[in-house]
Short mmCIF file of C-alpha atoms in Angstrom, two decimals:
data_model
loop_
_atom_site.label_atom_id
_atom_site.label_comp_id
_atom_site.label_asym_id
_atom_site.label_seq_id
_atom_site.Cartn_x
_atom_site.Cartn_y
_atom_site.Cartn_z
CA UNK Z 215 -3.50 -17.38 6.49
CA UNK Z 216 -5.05 -13.91 6.84
CA UNK Z 217 -8.16 -14.71 4.78
CA UNK Z 218 -11.03 -12.51 6.04
CA UNK Z 219 -8.76 -11.02 8.70
CA UNK Z 220 -7.41 -7.50 9.24
CA UNK Z 221 -4.56 -5.75 11.03
CA UNK Z 222 -6.03 -3.32 13.58
CA UNK Z 223 -3.67 -0.43 14.41
CA UNK Z 224 -5.26 0.55 17.70
CA UNK Z 225 -3.54 3.80 18.74
CA UNK Z 226 -3.40 7.31 17.27
CA UNK Z 227 -0.70 8.51 16.89
CA UNK Z 228 1.22 5.26 17.05
CA UNK Z 229 4.74 3.83 16.92
CA UNK Z 230 3.37 0.44 15.78
CA UNK Z 231 3.96 -1.15 12.39
CA UNK Z 232 3.97 -4.48 10.54
CA UNK Z 233 7.10 -5.77 8.77
CA UNK Z 234 6.42 -7.72 5.56
CA UNK Z 235 8.87 -10.20 4.04
CA UNK Z 236 8.86 -10.60 0.26
CA UNK Z 237 11.03 -12.88 -1.85
CA UNK Z 238 12.59 -10.34 -4.16
CA UNK Z 239 15.22 -11.93 -6.38
CA UNK Z 240 15.87 -8.91 -8.59
CA UNK Z 241 15.16 -5.18 -8.91
CA UNK Z 242 11.67 -4.15 -10.09
CA UNK Z 243 11.03 -2.53 -13.48
CA UNK Z 244 7.26 -2.80 -13.00
CA UNK Z 245 5.08 -3.35 -9.95
CA UNK Z 246 1.57 -3.10 -8.52
CA UNK Z 247 0.74 -2.67 -4.83
CA UNK Z 248 -2.85 -3.11 -3.57
CA UNK Z 249 -4.47 -2.90 -0.13
CA UNK Z 250 -7.69 -2.09 1.70
CA UNK Z 251 -7.81 0.50 4.48
CA UNK Z 252 -10.48 1.57 6.92
CA UNK Z 253 -9.79 4.68 8.99
CA UNK Z 254 -11.31 7.94 10.16
CA UNK Z 255 -7.96 9.76 10.13
CA UNK Z 256 -7.97 13.17 8.43
CA UNK Z 257 -4.26 13.85 9.10
CA UNK Z 258 -1.47 12.54 6.81
CA UNK Z 259 -0.75 8.81 7.11
CA UNK Z 260 1.40 6.15 5.46
CA UNK Z 261 -0.18 2.94 4.15
CA UNK Z 262 2.65 1.04 2.43
CA UNK Z 263 6.35 1.91 2.73
CA UNK Z 264 9.13 0.13 0.78
CA UNK Z 265 12.61 1.47 1.54
CA UNK Z 266 16.07 0.54 0.29
CA UNK Z 267 19.37 1.65 1.84
CA UNK Z 268 19.77 4.27 -0.91
CA UNK Z 269 16.18 5.54 -1.00
CA UNK Z 270 13.74 5.64 1.93
CA UNK Z 271 10.76 6.37 -0.35
CA UNK Z 272 11.55 3.73 -3.00
CA UNK Z 273 7.83 2.84 -3.07
CA UNK Z 274 5.42 4.73 -0.83
CA UNK Z 275 1.65 4.91 -0.77
CA UNK Z 276 0.77 7.90 1.38
CA UNK Z 277 -2.45 9.75 2.13
CA UNK Z 278 -1.73 13.43 2.96
CA UNK Z 279 -5.47 14.22 3.29
CA UNK Z 280 -8.80 12.42 2.79
CA UNK Z 281 -9.17 13.51 -0.86
CA UNK Z 282 -5.60 12.75 -1.99
CA UNK Z 283 -3.25 9.82 -2.47
CA UNK Z 284 0.45 10.43 -2.97
CA UNK Z 285 2.36 7.70 -4.84
CA UNK Z 286 6.17 7.69 -4.65
CA UNK Z 287 8.66 5.79 -6.80
CA UNK Z 288 12.38 6.36 -6.17
CA UNK Z 289 11.79 9.43 -3.98
CA UNK Z 290 9.65 11.33 -6.55
CA UNK Z 291 5.86 11.42 -6.31
CA UNK Z 292 2.63 12.16 -8.13
CA UNK Z 293 -0.63 13.17 -6.44
CA UNK Z 294 -3.97 11.59 -7.32
CA UNK Z 295 -7.07 13.49 -6.28
CA UNK Z 296 -9.92 11.19 -5.22
CA UNK Z 297 -13.47 11.65 -3.98
CA UNK Z 298 -13.44 11.99 -0.20
CA UNK Z 299 -14.40 8.65 1.33
CA UNK Z 300 -17.72 8.08 3.03
CA UNK Z 301 -16.18 6.49 6.09
CA UNK Z 302 -16.09 3.07 4.46
CA UNK Z 303 -13.34 0.66 3.42
CA UNK Z 304 -11.17 1.99 0.57
CA UNK Z 305 -9.45 -0.38 -1.83
CA UNK Z 306 -6.44 1.19 -3.54
CA UNK Z 307 -4.05 -0.20 -6.17
CA UNK Z 308 -1.04 1.71 -7.50
CA UNK Z 309 0.99 0.45 -10.44
CA UNK Z 310 4.09 1.69 -12.24
CA UNK Z 311 6.03 0.75 -15.40
CA UNK Z 312 9.62 1.82 -15.88
CA UNK Z 313 9.58 1.70 -19.71
CA UNK Z 314 6.66 4.14 -20.08
CA UNK Z 315 6.96 5.90 -16.71
CA UNK Z 316 3.19 5.50 -16.38
CA UNK Z 317 1.77 5.53 -12.84
CA UNK Z 318 -1.80 4.36 -12.28
CA UNK Z 319 -4.00 4.62 -9.23
CA UNK Z 320 -7.24 2.65 -8.93
CA UNK Z 321 -9.67 3.42 -6.12
CA UNK Z 322 -12.47 0.94 -5.37
CA UNK Z 323 -12.05 -0.73 -8.76
CA UNK Z 324 -12.05 2.52 -10.80
CA UNK Z 325 -8.99 4.18 -12.41
CA UNK Z 326 -7.96 7.79 -11.79
CA UNK Z 327 -6.29 9.74 -14.65
CA UNK Z 328 -2.81 8.30 -15.30
CA UNK Z 329 0.35 10.27 -14.53
CA UNK Z 330 4.02 10.19 -15.54
CA UNK Z 331 6.65 9.20 -12.94
CA UNK Z 332 10.34 8.17 -13.01
CA UNK Z 333 10.56 6.81 -16.56
CA UNK Z 334 13.55 4.44 -16.89
CA UNK Z 335 13.99 4.06 -13.10
CA UNK Z 336 14.70 0.72 -11.39
CA UNK Z 337 13.36 -0.10 -7.90
CA UNK Z 338 15.99 -1.75 -5.68
CA UNK Z 339 15.44 -5.31 -4.44
CA UNK Z 340 16.94 -5.26 -0.92
CA UNK Z 341 14.05 -3.63 0.87
CA UNK Z 342 12.43 -3.00 4.25
CA UNK Z 343 8.66 -3.21 3.65
CA UNK Z 344 6.37 -1.79 6.35
CA UNK Z 345 2.68 -1.17 6.87
CA UNK Z 346 1.52 1.71 9.04
CA UNK Z 347 4.63 3.92 9.15
CA UNK Z 348 6.65 5.99 6.70
CA UNK Z 349 10.37 5.17 6.76
CA UNK Z 350 12.78 8.11 6.73
CA UNK Z 351 15.69 5.68 6.92
CA UNK Z 352 15.98 1.97 6.12
CA UNK Z 353 13.57 0.21 8.52
CA UNK Z 354 13.12 3.19 10.85
CA UNK Z 355 13.07 6.96 11.61
CA UNK Z 356 9.29 7.30 11.88
CA UNK Z 357 7.24 10.46 12.32
CA UNK Z 358 4.39 9.35 14.60
CA UNK Z 359 2.11 11.97 13.04
CA UNK Z 360 2.40 10.12 9.71
CA UNK Z 361 1.46 6.80 11.33
CA UNK Z 362 -1.63 4.82 10.34
CA UNK Z 363 -4.47 4.18 12.76
CA UNK Z 364 -7.38 1.94 11.75
CA UNK Z 365 -7.65 -1.35 9.84
CA UNK Z 366 -5.62 -2.72 6.92
CA UNK Z 367 -6.30 -5.83 4.84
CA UNK Z 368 -5.75 -7.51 1.46
CA UNK Z 369 -2.15 -6.35 0.97
CA UNK Z 370 -0.46 -7.48 -2.27
CA UNK Z 371 2.68 -6.65 -4.23
CA UNK Z 372 3.29 -7.89 -7.80
CA UNK Z 373 6.36 -7.52 -10.01
CA UNK Z 374 4.19 -6.34 -12.92
CA UNK Z 375 1.68 -3.64 -13.75
CA UNK Z 376 -1.69 -5.38 -13.47
CA UNK Z 377 -4.09 -5.19 -16.42
CA UNK Z 378 -7.41 -3.33 -15.97
CA UNK Z 379 -9.21 -6.70 -15.60
CA UNK Z 380 -6.85 -7.79 -12.84
CA UNK Z 381 -7.17 -4.40 -11.09
CA UNK Z 382 -10.93 -4.99 -10.95
CA UNK Z 383 -10.34 -8.59 -9.79
CA UNK Z 384 -8.19 -7.30 -6.92
CA UNK Z 385 -11.00 -4.96 -5.85
CA UNK Z 386 -13.53 -7.82 -6.01
CA UNK Z 387 -11.15 -10.29 -4.24
CA UNK Z 388 -11.26 -12.67 -7.20
CA UNK Z 389 -8.48 -14.97 -8.44
CA UNK Z 390 -5.21 -13.10 -8.82
CA UNK Z 391 -1.80 -13.91 -10.37
CA UNK Z 392 1.03 -15.15 -8.08
CA UNK Z 393 2.44 -12.23 -6.07
CA UNK Z 394 5.67 -11.27 -4.29
CA UNK Z 395 3.46 -10.44 -1.28
CA UNK Z 396 0.05 -12.10 -1.01
CA UNK Z 397 -2.44 -11.61 1.83
CA UNK Z 398 -3.38 -15.30 2.04
CA UNK Z 399 0.26 -16.38 2.49
CA UNK Z 400 1.79 -13.30 4.11
CA UNK Z 401 5.10 -13.57 5.97
CA UNK Z 402 4.92 -10.76 8.54
CA UNK Z 403 5.98 -9.60 12.00
CA UNK Z 404 3.95 -7.24 14.19
CA UNK Z 405 5.89 -4.51 16.01
CA UNK Z 406 3.94 -2.76 18.76
CA UNK Z 407 0.22 -2.30 19.21
CA UNK Z 408 -1.28 -4.08 16.18
CA UNK Z 409 -3.88 -6.85 16.57
CA UNK Z 410 -5.04 -9.40 13.98
CA UNK Z 411 -8.86 -9.67 14.08
CA UNK Z 412 -11.60 -11.09 11.83
CA UNK Z 413 -13.03 -8.59 9.35
CA UNK Z 414 -16.28 -7.17 10.73
CA UNK Z 415 -18.13 -7.25 7.43
CA UNK Z 416 -17.44 -7.98 3.77
#
């Protein structure tokens, strides 16, 4: 149980990552991914990478610079501009619906303007899911200068687009619906220099 704990990615740049195991029975037509990050990186870095054998950027949450998030579905992406962080924890949720092609990004419990992305697409179910690196092939081919360095926590993946109320609940760490990946019951494997530590403050 990772309650009140964090993954600390100690080195910069780094070849370390965390493999997550989700029970995906079928392809995804909708999903939401949420996590908290704490870093002083100003270079590009990958937060959440979900690759299939056909598409290395099936789902990718990537931060090219401090005032931008890039959200990929099926190899295409939209960019969300955000206020530059004040060196504090950032909570981000990204959701997508196939039927409408609507992509949402919520930062610290507040929505950014919605964008259109990959309407009618289906996300494959046989996936390699990693924290801290961007996959350029299934489960590998990392660019160390896109690696994450800092702390990650509260990682979730749902097979639905969360409602605004649930997006705010995720930010506030309140009760959440059952997830494919849930921080409090995460099945994971650390590869390289990543340490699990208690969170320093709430």
